[in-house]
Amino acid sequence: MPEKISGTVHRTYFASPKFSAGVLQTDVGDRVRFRGPFCANEGDLVTLVGRWKDDPKYGLQFAADSLSYELPDNADGLIQYLAKHPAFVGVGEATARKIVRHAASAAHLDRLIRQDIDDLRRQLRIPRATLESLREAWIAHSADNEVRSYLAGFGLTHHQMETLLETFGSAVVGVLRADPYQLIRYVKAYGFKKVDKIARAMGTPKDHAGRIQAGLLYVVSDELSSGHTWTAGADLLDKANDLLLLDTLDSRDVIRASADGLLRDGQLVADGNAVTTPLFLETEQYIQSVFDLHGWKERPLPGIHQQLAGLKAKQAEAYQAALRHAIVVISGGAGTGKTYVLARLSKSFQQAGLRVALCSPTGKAAKRIEESLRSLGLNLEAKTIHRLLEYDGHQFHRESLSWPTQTEDGEDDEDADPPYDVVVVDEVSMVDAPLMAELLRRIDFTQTRLILVGDHNQLPPVGPGNVLRDIIQHNLVPTIILDEVVRQAGVLKTNSMAVLSETIAPTAVDDPAWTVVDAFKEPQQIQVYLRELVLQKIPGRLQLDPIHDVQIITPTHIGPLGTKAINQMMQRSLHGDMQGKVAIADKVIQAVSDYRLGGMNRPRGPVVAIETGSGGGYCIDFDGCGERLIKDEQVLNVQLAYALTAHKAQGSEFPCAVVLCHKSHFFADRNWLYTAVTRASRYCILMGDRWGLRNAVKKNNTIRRRTFLSLWANNASPKNADPLEVLP
């Protein structure tokens, strides 16, 4: 059974919105260590609910599940509460003592502060401004605490409660009672399933109108999070019906009526039978309009001396197309010479006095293409797309890449980057539809041309859409595919490209660049060998650092060969049993993009220091942006990175990639395997079993996402159709 302890937060070693650890001084004067998923502030009088645990490092601790705030029931406690609580500005210990001594009890004190501050002012000679400020803060704090107690009954975390209070104030209780599903619209951390659990505990009926609408919106949102930009109307009704489980025979009709309402009021929109949100329909409509207007428009660049010597036929075709068209795609696999063509183009642009913007979806990819071009004699700074468009985590501030940035006075901003004649996007397969639209909106194609460079055989973007594949499949803009591996590419790139031909090349004789170890039957065997391989064999034979130079890549987060299990295994092997989340020298990743970190997208690096106490966190040496202190809610997004999925590794290269592919990864396909092996710049080691590798390379499970670009290109959008009818 859970236990309760009450007291004052004496000290906090670490405090963030979602986790705190510190010392509680109990009502009987004992000091005990505590930790829990909430924010605790020094001086707060609280009650913790949880269990005692004997920690091997810190001794006896109280592991709390929840925190609630209390009012002291004695005079000394009330004095300290008023004097030290940060909400009560201007109330020192002397003033607090006067007020408390005038009250007969905590209840009497509450009534005095709420209703009788004139009496307190007259009798205690306390300034009116001080008392009015105290009353305002007291009422607000008391109301918030009552709300917290109410919300805690539904299992919400402290951070979630604070988010709700910040959004709705004390009115959140009324919001919950009237329609708890409204929370989904206003609070990012609240999804349908979480809110539905709360609502069902409150007794909200299954057929509540807000519940049905929220369920429909959840199904659409889930489709978007899976990479699609729309869902068929009939499928929407079916999936919502399965989700909501209404206790009525006409449940589908009831759900349809609600869907019709969402379509009428514009929360959902449809094109034919394709249903989505207004944002995503508008996003792909804009992309389509740009491609229609500029995709095949010729805009030859005068005064450029073409330098075709040494280029293969397809490379020369790509070079000439980029000089002729407003938009062009250059796609090709590892070793086909994309970077070489890009270098030749960039040199021609620079010689003609043209300004080139070079960008990529991730910081690591931007750094890599910058270094690759530098090795070919080009000095171009590469940025992330978000940094190029001056994204601050909330909005894009760069209005145009084609025209000078202006000040509020209408003058050209001399401190801003000048406009660009050419924008080059590398690793464009990772760019989702919303980001592509933001980029296109900022290019005037009468002034600036766009060159999209990537590999359409890699995994699609994490976000919705599949722009690169749609362009190539439907010939939306001029596209040149480089499909010939250059002779000097080497065994690694040659064997990586062979994956696309359903071939797993055997271990290369006398060349450690390509190794296949496929005799493992059980995942546990792979774990044992993997630990020895990374920590002993690779450092000994290849002279590589096991932390900085080696990246393990696996298809999944779960299971014995998932990122979670492998990361924990590697951490234990390096640091032994752990008390905290990470140790110094651990390799970590900021799993959620945070553009406050120098514009980087999911940066990685080692932990160089751990700071404790209030305001503490992890000091991490992120690639490309130097050492940064990660604290507060950012700490929760820091994850171990000894093992990554191919999606998280995409856009990066590593001296050595160890790729796990076992029969338990039956869902792995050719595009995943190809993406994984092409992350290696010098050595690739494939580990698994023969069936798992053969299954992956044979499975042509190219992700066919539902996108409007593809729908319109195929003329598959019936006009004047009822979006919720089943198509024949």
XYZ file of C-alpha atoms in Angstrom:
728
model
C 0.000 0.000 0.000
C 1.246 3.515 -0.804
C 2.363 5.612 2.159
C 2.090 9.348 2.851
C 4.671 11.688 4.322
C 4.212 15.422 4.910
C 6.640 18.211 5.529
C 8.587 21.094 4.050
C 10.873 20.788 1.045
C 14.168 21.590 2.747
C 16.439 21.265 -0.288
C 16.266 20.253 -3.948
C 19.208 18.541 -5.637
C 17.435 18.578 -8.982
C 14.177 20.220 -9.990
C 12.468 20.272 -13.382
C 8.819 20.387 -14.455
C 8.701 16.590 -14.652
C 11.198 15.367 -12.046
C 12.580 16.480 -8.702
C 14.885 15.035 -6.087
C 15.764 16.530 -2.749
C 15.318 16.480 1.030
C 12.004 16.772 2.886
C 11.885 17.886 6.519
C 8.941 15.997 7.967
C 6.411 17.254 10.478
C 8.321 15.439 13.242
C 11.644 17.014 12.285
C 13.221 14.136 10.336
C 14.979 14.808 7.052
C 14.464 12.241 4.315
C 15.534 11.996 0.711
C 12.772 11.924 -1.892
C 12.358 11.774 -5.642
C 9.353 11.809 -7.939
C 7.764 12.884 -11.274
C 6.853 16.462 -10.258
C 8.354 19.872 -9.614
C 9.213 20.527 -5.971
C 10.299 23.961 -4.766
C 12.278 24.657 -1.618
C 10.008 25.956 1.121
C 6.820 24.257 -0.153
C 4.711 22.416 2.411
C 3.715 19.191 0.686
C 2.347 15.715 1.104
C 4.057 12.967 -0.861
C 2.434 9.658 -1.740
C 4.667 6.717 -2.620
C 6.874 3.988 -1.172
C 10.147 3.688 0.732
C 13.028 2.247 -1.281
C 16.534 1.318 -0.257
C 18.816 2.750 -2.920
C 22.313 1.160 -3.106
C 23.945 4.551 -3.651
C 21.790 7.037 -1.707
C 20.385 4.796 1.002
C 16.772 4.935 2.163
C 14.633 7.138 -0.103
C 10.974 7.947 -0.478
C 10.010 7.240 -4.088
C 6.950 9.452 -4.499
C 4.313 8.992 -7.164
C 2.503 12.280 -6.531
C 2.755 15.579 -4.666
C 0.046 17.780 -3.202
C 0.324 21.098 -1.380
C -0.868 21.565 2.162
C -1.538 24.438 4.545
C 0.371 24.165 7.858
C -1.797 23.430 10.886
C 0.388 25.211 13.444
C 1.441 28.836 14.012
C 5.167 28.390 13.322
C 4.428 26.514 10.110
C 2.022 29.199 8.910
C 4.581 31.926 9.664
C 7.255 30.150 7.643
C 4.753 29.407 4.877
C 3.835 33.081 4.451
C 7.380 34.347 4.851
C 9.224 31.943 2.565
C 6.785 30.955 -0.137
C 7.849 32.672 -3.391
C 4.231 33.492 -4.313
C 3.825 35.905 -1.377
C 6.038 38.788 -2.439
C 6.659 41.493 0.158
C 5.729 39.360 3.194
C 8.751 38.930 5.452
C 8.940 36.952 8.673
C 7.984 39.918 10.900
C 4.853 40.674 8.847
C 3.971 37.000 8.669
C 4.248 36.686 12.440
C 1.861 39.650 12.973
C -0.744 38.170 10.639
C -0.605 34.631 12.027
C -0.804 35.754 15.658
C -3.977 37.673 14.805
C -5.642 34.481 13.517
C -7.147 31.778 15.720
C -6.544 28.952 13.211
C -5.529 28.209 9.645
C -9.206 28.435 8.605
C -9.537 31.806 10.369
C -6.343 32.996 8.628
C -7.786 31.992 5.272
C -10.974 33.983 5.961
C -9.034 37.043 7.143
C -6.832 37.170 4.060
C -9.730 36.589 1.659
C -12.338 38.874 3.291
C -10.937 41.102 6.028
C -7.732 42.763 4.889
C -9.134 46.143 6.006
C -9.322 44.767 9.558
C -5.758 43.447 9.257
C -4.558 46.826 7.965
C -6.188 48.783 10.795
C -5.166 46.519 13.632
C -1.728 45.406 12.450
C -0.674 48.583 10.563
C 0.402 46.657 7.506
C 0.462 48.605 4.193
C -2.638 48.087 2.065
C -0.551 47.302 -1.036
C 1.186 44.441 0.801
C -2.107 42.961 1.988
C -3.820 43.282 -1.381
C -0.880 41.580 -3.066
C -1.009 38.836 -0.416
C -4.757 38.333 -0.891
C -4.425 38.069 -4.675
C -1.571 35.540 -4.466
C -3.264 33.602 -1.629
C -6.530 33.174 -3.536
C -4.765 32.208 -6.735
C -2.469 29.774 -4.960
C -5.303 28.239 -2.940
C -7.476 27.827 -6.025
C -4.628 26.239 -7.923
C -3.942 23.811 -5.079
C -7.590 22.765 -5.021
C -7.418 22.157 -8.752
C -4.191 20.182 -8.360
C -5.804 17.958 -5.763
C -8.770 17.399 -8.093
C -6.580 16.591 -11.091
C -4.271 14.344 -9.081
C -7.189 11.986 -8.621
C -7.003 11.192 -12.335
C -3.372 10.176 -12.256
C -1.986 13.282 -13.966
C 1.637 14.225 -13.449
C 2.617 17.471 -11.770
C 3.899 18.847 -15.072
C 0.624 18.017 -16.797
C -1.320 19.743 -14.042
C 0.845 22.853 -14.314
C 0.334 22.901 -18.079
C -3.430 22.792 -17.605
C -3.385 25.524 -14.979
C -1.276 27.731 -17.232
C -3.734 27.178 -20.105
C -7.112 27.346 -18.347
C -6.429 28.631 -14.833
C -8.706 27.350 -12.079
C -11.514 27.063 -14.672
C -9.955 23.810 -15.837
C -12.228 21.828 -13.498
C -15.297 23.268 -15.205
C -13.747 22.568 -18.607
C -13.130 18.964 -17.643
C -16.623 18.459 -16.339
C -18.319 20.017 -19.376
C -16.174 18.468 -22.076
C -12.861 16.905 -21.064
C -12.015 16.249 -24.725
C -11.421 19.970 -25.287
C -8.082 19.450 -23.559
C -6.753 17.706 -26.641
C -7.028 20.935 -28.628
C -5.202 23.097 -26.096
C -2.645 20.928 -24.338
C 0.001 19.343 -26.529
C 0.831 16.521 -24.128
C -2.787 15.308 -24.066
C -3.845 12.764 -26.629
C -7.207 11.129 -27.042
C -6.376 7.982 -25.101
C -5.076 9.891 -22.077
C -8.062 12.239 -21.973
C -10.497 9.394 -22.634
C -9.162 7.563 -19.597
C -9.761 10.628 -17.445
C -13.204 11.201 -18.905
C -14.306 7.622 -18.383
C -13.158 7.839 -14.747
C -15.334 10.963 -14.420
C -18.317 9.072 -15.754
C -18.468 10.769 -19.149
C -20.751 8.623 -21.336
C -19.358 6.817 -24.364
C -21.689 8.661 -26.735
C -20.698 12.129 -25.478
C -20.522 14.398 -28.536
C -17.095 15.701 -27.562
C -15.785 12.151 -27.244
C -16.946 11.126 -30.732
C -15.457 14.238 -32.347
C -12.202 13.779 -30.455
C -12.027 10.136 -31.539
C -12.441 11.108 -35.200
C -9.760 13.787 -34.923
C -7.486 11.299 -33.172
C -7.794 8.812 -36.055
C -6.851 11.523 -38.571
C -3.955 12.669 -36.359
C -2.734 9.086 -36.032
C -2.696 8.731 -39.821
C -0.691 11.954 -40.111
C 1.804 10.753 -37.500
C 2.253 7.581 -39.604
C 3.414 9.685 -42.538
C 0.196 9.900 -44.579
C -1.335 13.264 -45.429
C -4.912 11.961 -45.734
C -7.151 9.022 -44.902
C -10.099 7.645 -46.837
C -13.424 8.780 -45.368
C -14.812 5.241 -45.097
C -11.626 4.073 -43.333
C -11.939 7.013 -40.949
C -15.416 5.877 -39.898
C -14.316 2.251 -39.507
C -11.284 3.088 -37.387
C -13.260 5.534 -35.236
C -15.936 2.874 -34.734
C -13.299 0.399 -33.530
C -11.769 3.015 -31.258
C -14.922 4.382 -29.606
C -16.849 1.103 -29.050
C -20.227 2.792 -28.713
C -22.971 0.757 -27.051
C -25.443 1.126 -29.900
C -26.321 -0.809 -33.040
C -26.228 2.332 -35.206
C -22.807 3.401 -33.925
C -21.386 3.950 -37.402
C -24.274 6.255 -38.302
C -23.763 8.244 -35.084
C -20.044 8.583 -35.846
C -20.790 9.593 -39.429
C -23.098 12.364 -38.245
C -20.298 13.683 -36.051
C -17.808 13.478 -38.947
C -20.220 15.445 -41.127
C -20.267 18.113 -38.421
C -16.463 18.316 -38.356
C -16.444 18.703 -42.145
C -19.090 21.430 -42.025
C -17.304 23.518 -39.419
C -13.924 23.104 -41.123
C -12.057 21.109 -38.503
C -11.706 18.441 -41.200
C -11.639 18.959 -44.966
C -11.930 16.600 -47.918
C -10.788 16.331 -51.495
C -12.936 13.634 -53.044
C -12.935 10.873 -50.457
C -9.572 11.930 -49.009
C -10.051 13.453 -45.550
C -7.463 15.463 -43.647
C -6.941 18.654 -41.646
C -7.064 22.065 -43.376
C -3.324 22.531 -42.778
C -2.245 19.454 -44.699
C -4.576 19.965 -47.624
C -3.373 23.551 -47.979
C 0.257 22.412 -47.601
C 0.189 19.995 -50.520
C -1.989 22.311 -52.605
C 0.728 24.924 -52.297
C 3.514 22.466 -53.170
C 1.518 21.317 -56.210
C 0.910 24.906 -57.341
C 4.656 25.667 -57.215
C 5.517 22.542 -59.208
C 2.774 23.310 -61.752
C 4.021 26.859 -62.241
C 7.786 26.413 -62.067
C 8.540 22.691 -62.170
C 9.358 22.469 -65.876
C 10.049 26.132 -66.541
C 13.382 26.743 -68.220
C 15.457 29.580 -66.786
C 18.898 29.257 -68.403
C 21.731 30.955 -66.571
C 23.679 33.216 -68.898
C 27.400 33.697 -68.649
C 28.253 30.289 -67.138
C 31.010 28.337 -68.767
C 29.936 24.715 -68.593
C 32.585 22.390 -67.199
C 31.609 18.894 -68.329
C 35.043 17.298 -68.549
C 35.309 14.202 -66.340
C 31.558 13.862 -65.793
C 29.777 10.650 -66.721
C 26.755 10.899 -69.002
C 24.120 11.015 -66.238
C 26.268 13.361 -64.157
C 26.609 15.738 -67.109
C 22.845 15.551 -67.668
C 22.250 16.510 -64.028
C 24.772 19.360 -64.288
C 23.107 20.809 -67.402
C 19.575 20.407 -66.044
C 20.511 22.387 -62.927
C 21.746 25.242 -65.134
C 18.615 25.203 -67.277
C 15.615 24.714 -64.956
C 14.146 26.658 -62.022
C 13.717 23.434 -60.026
C 15.619 20.183 -60.509
C 16.020 16.910 -58.584
C 19.278 14.966 -58.557
C 18.869 11.553 -56.921
C 21.322 8.722 -56.568
C 22.668 6.114 -54.211
C 25.956 5.782 -52.398
C 28.962 6.165 -54.672
C 27.097 7.507 -57.728
C 28.753 10.919 -57.588
C 25.988 13.252 -56.307
C 28.450 15.235 -54.228
C 30.900 15.484 -57.135
C 28.180 16.922 -59.414
C 27.132 19.313 -56.674
C 30.731 20.457 -56.244
C 31.079 21.146 -59.977
C 27.795 23.068 -59.998
C 28.728 25.107 -56.933
C 32.083 26.014 -58.480
C 30.344 27.169 -61.662
C 27.861 29.239 -59.632
C 30.605 30.882 -57.593
C 32.676 31.687 -60.676
C 29.597 33.440 -62.102
C 29.239 35.504 -58.915
C 26.064 33.753 -57.755
C 25.243 33.308 -54.090
C 24.545 29.689 -53.062
C 22.624 28.579 -49.976
C 23.502 25.032 -48.960
C 21.209 23.341 -46.463
C 20.063 19.977 -45.146
C 17.315 18.709 -42.797
C 19.684 17.875 -39.917
C 22.753 19.486 -38.435
C 24.813 16.344 -38.879
C 23.894 16.100 -42.571
C 24.677 19.790 -43.078
C 28.074 19.359 -41.480
C 28.774 16.274 -43.596
C 27.957 17.882 -46.967
C 29.956 20.965 -45.979
C 33.012 18.794 -45.202
C 32.548 16.739 -48.384
C 32.513 19.854 -50.567
C 35.488 21.287 -48.720
C 37.470 18.140 -49.544
C 36.700 18.880 -53.220
C 37.939 22.453 -52.970
C 34.619 24.239 -52.269
C 34.201 26.563 -49.302
C 30.454 26.726 -48.622
C 28.739 27.014 -45.252
C 25.915 24.501 -44.829
C 22.971 25.134 -42.505
C 19.927 23.192 -41.422
C 16.789 24.190 -43.309
C 15.337 25.473 -40.051
C 18.371 27.652 -39.398
C 18.355 28.947 -42.976
C 14.711 29.974 -42.544
C 15.490 31.412 -39.060
C 13.221 29.123 -37.081
C 13.125 29.821 -33.329
C 11.121 26.795 -32.213
C 7.802 28.522 -32.863
C 7.920 30.288 -36.217
C 10.070 30.974 -39.286
C 11.375 34.537 -39.306
C 13.095 34.611 -42.724
C 10.463 35.995 -45.092
C 12.339 35.435 -48.351
C 15.494 33.735 -49.592
C 15.267 35.663 -52.847
C 14.922 39.266 -51.639
C 16.847 41.318 -49.069
C 15.578 41.175 -45.515
C 14.171 44.526 -44.467
C 13.976 46.320 -41.138
C 10.750 47.642 -39.648
C 11.527 50.953 -41.356
C 11.492 49.308 -44.781
C 15.266 49.572 -45.223
C 17.500 46.655 -46.224
C 18.842 44.935 -43.113
C 22.630 45.141 -43.456
C 23.130 42.560 -40.694
C 20.939 39.927 -42.366
C 22.128 37.347 -44.878
C 21.838 38.651 -48.436
C 19.432 36.959 -50.870
C 20.447 33.797 -52.697
C 20.555 32.974 -56.411
C 20.645 29.223 -55.817
C 19.272 27.112 -52.947
C 20.627 23.559 -52.663
C 18.893 21.068 -50.347
C 20.861 17.904 -49.565
C 19.288 14.737 -48.094
C 15.940 15.886 -49.430
C 14.395 12.422 -48.854
C 14.166 13.438 -45.180
C 12.140 16.593 -45.879
C 8.439 16.224 -45.082
C 5.610 18.072 -46.807
C 5.154 20.901 -44.230
C 8.862 21.780 -44.247
C 9.034 21.631 -48.046
C 6.088 24.046 -48.237
C 7.798 26.465 -45.833
C 10.922 26.407 -48.018
C 9.024 26.905 -51.288
C 7.064 29.847 -49.835
C 10.329 31.722 -49.363
C 11.701 31.319 -52.885
C 10.872 33.604 -55.782
C 11.594 31.307 -58.732
C 12.089 34.258 -61.085
C 15.131 35.147 -58.973
C 16.293 31.916 -57.360
C 16.587 28.323 -58.526
C 16.183 25.246 -56.321
C 18.305 22.095 -56.562
C 17.038 19.111 -54.569
C 19.648 16.402 -53.934
C 18.965 13.077 -52.255
C 18.509 9.344 -52.482
C 14.948 8.211 -53.114
C 15.825 4.662 -52.044
C 16.344 5.742 -48.451
C 13.615 5.818 -45.829
C 10.915 8.468 -46.221
C 10.742 11.414 -43.821
C 9.564 10.939 -40.257
C 6.875 13.574 -40.782
C 3.883 13.452 -43.156
C 4.365 13.341 -46.890
C 6.810 11.766 -49.321
C 7.755 14.683 -51.546
C 10.930 13.311 -53.160
C 9.345 10.003 -54.131
C 6.199 11.774 -55.390
C 8.323 14.057 -57.579
C 10.206 11.155 -59.112
C 7.263 8.801 -59.466
C 5.051 11.379 -61.170
C 7.691 13.450 -62.989
C 6.591 16.659 -61.277
C 9.912 18.446 -61.908
C 12.978 17.605 -64.041
C 14.673 14.655 -62.378
C 17.988 12.954 -63.092
C 18.726 9.661 -61.333
C 22.402 8.726 -61.017
C 22.444 4.936 -61.075
C 26.056 4.071 -61.895
C 28.534 3.494 -59.071
C 31.794 5.192 -59.964
C 34.825 2.935 -60.172
C 36.671 4.563 -57.285
C 33.720 4.213 -54.916
C 35.195 1.131 -53.243
C 33.774 -2.118 -51.890
C 31.688 -0.463 -49.160
C 29.599 1.687 -51.501
C 29.452 -1.007 -54.171
C 28.084 -3.566 -51.704
C 25.713 -1.005 -50.186
C 24.202 -0.322 -53.604
C 23.941 -4.079 -54.211
C 21.294 -4.222 -51.471
C 18.908 -2.463 -53.874
C 19.442 -5.376 -56.284
C 18.357 -7.858 -53.600
C 21.932 -8.897 -52.906
C 23.788 -9.255 -49.625
C 27.414 -9.392 -50.638
C 29.534 -11.765 -48.519
C 32.381 -10.584 -46.337
C 34.928 -8.828 -48.514
C 38.158 -10.820 -48.684
C 41.198 -8.834 -47.603
C 39.065 -5.697 -47.084
C 37.538 -5.015 -43.663
C 35.195 -2.405 -45.119
C 32.370 -4.960 -45.502
C 31.744 -7.774 -43.026
C 28.722 -10.070 -42.719
C 28.210 -12.205 -39.585
C 24.965 -14.135 -40.093
C 25.232 -17.332 -38.054
C 23.322 -16.199 -34.947
C 20.087 -17.957 -34.047
C 19.023 -16.168 -30.850
C 19.030 -12.448 -30.000
C 20.979 -13.137 -26.805
C 23.855 -14.539 -28.887
C 23.946 -11.284 -30.841
C 24.006 -9.261 -27.618
C 27.018 -11.168 -26.276
C 28.954 -10.923 -29.531
C 27.967 -7.281 -30.044
C 29.390 -6.229 -26.692
C 32.720 -7.926 -27.441
C 32.744 -6.601 -31.012
C 32.205 -2.942 -30.123
C 34.288 -2.771 -26.972
C 37.206 -5.038 -27.914
C 37.442 -6.262 -31.502
C 36.717 -3.022 -33.362
C 39.102 -0.911 -31.207
C 41.794 -3.616 -31.511
C 41.514 -4.435 -35.218
C 40.300 -1.154 -36.703
C 41.756 1.296 -34.138
C 38.426 3.042 -33.735
C 36.984 4.579 -30.588
C 33.977 2.468 -29.515
C 31.970 5.496 -28.353
C 32.765 8.198 -30.907
C 33.441 6.148 -34.052
C 30.995 3.224 -33.854
C 27.228 3.420 -34.310
C 24.894 0.464 -33.742
C 21.778 0.606 -35.944
C 18.686 -1.523 -35.341
C 15.140 -1.497 -36.783
C 13.228 -1.091 -33.545
C 13.159 0.442 -30.068
C 11.788 -2.637 -28.270
C 12.864 -6.222 -27.691
C 16.294 -7.688 -26.861
C 17.763 -6.168 -30.043
C 15.940 -2.831 -29.756
C 17.628 0.469 -29.024
C 16.487 0.479 -25.385
C 17.959 -2.933 -24.514
C 21.179 -2.417 -26.501
C 21.764 1.047 -25.022
C 21.291 -0.243 -21.486
C 23.636 -3.148 -22.185
C 26.342 -0.849 -23.535
C 25.937 1.581 -20.638
C 26.261 -1.207 -18.047
C 29.302 -2.586 -19.848
C 31.011 0.806 -19.697
C 29.841 2.170 -16.323
C 28.454 -0.729 -14.294
C 25.179 -0.353 -12.388
C 23.722 3.120 -12.743
C 21.782 5.257 -10.302
C 21.000 8.104 -12.650
C 19.848 8.226 -16.246
C 23.248 8.896 -17.785
C 26.904 8.929 -16.766
C 29.772 11.142 -17.821
C 31.094 10.009 -21.237
C 27.776 8.373 -22.208
C 26.876 8.941 -25.868
C 23.426 10.572 -26.003
C 20.996 12.136 -28.461
C 18.487 14.938 -28.033
C 15.665 12.703 -29.245
C 13.237 15.579 -29.887
C 14.432 18.387 -32.117
C 15.193 21.526 -30.122
C 16.117 24.470 -32.304
C 17.439 26.412 -29.364
C 20.514 24.178 -29.691
C 22.118 26.132 -32.497
C 19.489 25.187 -35.017
C 20.399 21.516 -34.749
C 17.961 18.714 -35.472
C 18.368 15.824 -33.002
C 22.049 16.536 -32.137
C 24.267 13.854 -30.591
C 27.362 13.819 -28.447
C 28.980 12.692 -25.177
C 27.996 13.861 -21.693
C 30.948 15.877 -20.364
C 29.515 16.905 -16.980
C 26.454 16.407 -14.781
C 25.300 19.334 -12.644
C 23.100 18.667 -9.617
C 20.929 20.959 -7.566
C 18.216 23.352 -8.641
C 18.789 24.396 -12.243
C 21.158 21.501 -12.872
C 21.279 19.241 -15.864
C 23.603 17.562 -18.359
C 26.449 19.316 -20.117
C 26.685 17.679 -23.553
C 29.243 18.220 -26.306
C 26.826 18.268 -29.236
C 28.177 17.772 -32.704
C 28.279 21.002 -34.580
C 27.171 23.313 -31.791
C 29.633 22.756 -28.940
C 28.961 22.134 -25.266
C 25.442 22.951 -24.070
C 23.745 22.655 -20.678
C 20.546 20.654 -21.052
C 18.139 21.226 -18.169
C 14.503 21.382 -17.108
C 12.139 19.659 -19.525
C 14.937 19.207 -22.102
C 16.516 16.574 -19.839
C 13.597 14.242 -20.521
C 14.420 14.250 -24.233
C 18.011 13.103 -23.708
C 18.393 9.419 -24.604
C 21.322 7.038 -24.881
C 22.642 6.811 -28.434
C 24.974 3.797 -28.587
C 22.186 2.257 -30.664
C 19.859 4.208 -32.959
C 17.120 3.376 -35.413
C 17.897 4.033 -39.075
C 15.493 6.983 -39.036
C 17.438 8.700 -36.248
C 20.758 7.886 -37.921
C 19.577 9.141 -41.326
C 21.528 12.105 -42.622
C 24.640 11.075 -40.669
C 27.698 9.003 -41.456
C 29.866 7.101 -39.002
C 33.335 5.592 -39.430
C 31.844 2.221 -38.509
C 28.182 1.173 -38.625
C 27.129 -2.106 -36.964
C 23.749 -3.054 -38.457
C 21.535 -5.582 -36.653
C 19.090 -7.570 -38.792
C 17.598 -10.735 -37.276
C 14.566 -12.906 -37.986
C 12.847 -11.171 -35.078
C 13.018 -8.059 -37.284
C 10.633 -9.623 -39.796
C 9.218 -6.161 -40.555
C 12.574 -4.815 -41.801
C 12.673 -4.174 -45.549
C 15.106 -3.307 -48.310
C 14.848 0.465 -47.904
C 15.530 0.191 -44.192
C 18.548 -2.071 -44.728
C 19.911 0.150 -47.494
C 19.514 3.273 -45.352
C 21.273 1.547 -42.441
C 24.323 0.261 -44.356
C 24.833 3.579 -46.152
C 25.423 5.259 -42.781
C 28.940 3.727 -42.777
C 31.748 5.852 -44.199
C 34.618 3.323 -43.746
C 33.380 0.038 -42.271
C 30.038 -1.739 -42.233
C 29.369 -4.855 -40.163
C 26.081 -6.704 -40.748
C 25.010 -8.910 -37.833
C 22.065 -11.278 -37.599
C 20.925 -14.504 -39.201
C 20.627 -15.572 -42.824
C 16.815 -15.640 -42.814
C 16.531 -12.138 -41.331
C 18.962 -10.625 -43.838
C 17.436 -12.481 -46.786
C 13.904 -11.505 -45.747
C 14.829 -7.838 -45.468
C 16.642 -7.607 -48.787
C 13.880 -9.467 -50.659
C 11.031 -7.447 -49.180
C 10.168 -4.608 -51.517
C 8.041 -2.905 -48.957
C 8.619 0.613 -50.216
C 6.463 2.754 -48.024
C 3.588 3.912 -50.198
C 2.281 6.802 -48.262
C -1.056 8.335 -49.034
C -0.297 11.841 -50.251
C -2.319 14.395 -52.176
C 0.550 14.922 -54.640
C 0.278 11.278 -55.678
C -3.539 11.330 -55.563
C -3.762 14.297 -57.922
C -1.056 12.970 -60.237
C -3.051 9.748 -60.652
C -6.330 11.667 -61.096
C -7.669 9.489 -58.305
C -9.662 12.178 -56.540
C -13.327 11.866 -57.615
C -15.049 15.222 -57.871
C -18.279 15.961 -55.979
C -17.934 12.666 -54.119
C -19.289 12.096 -50.647
C -16.045 11.781 -48.668
C -17.620 9.361 -46.183
C -19.053 6.928 -48.710
C -17.376 3.612 -49.462
C -15.920 3.717 -52.962
C -16.761 0.846 -55.300
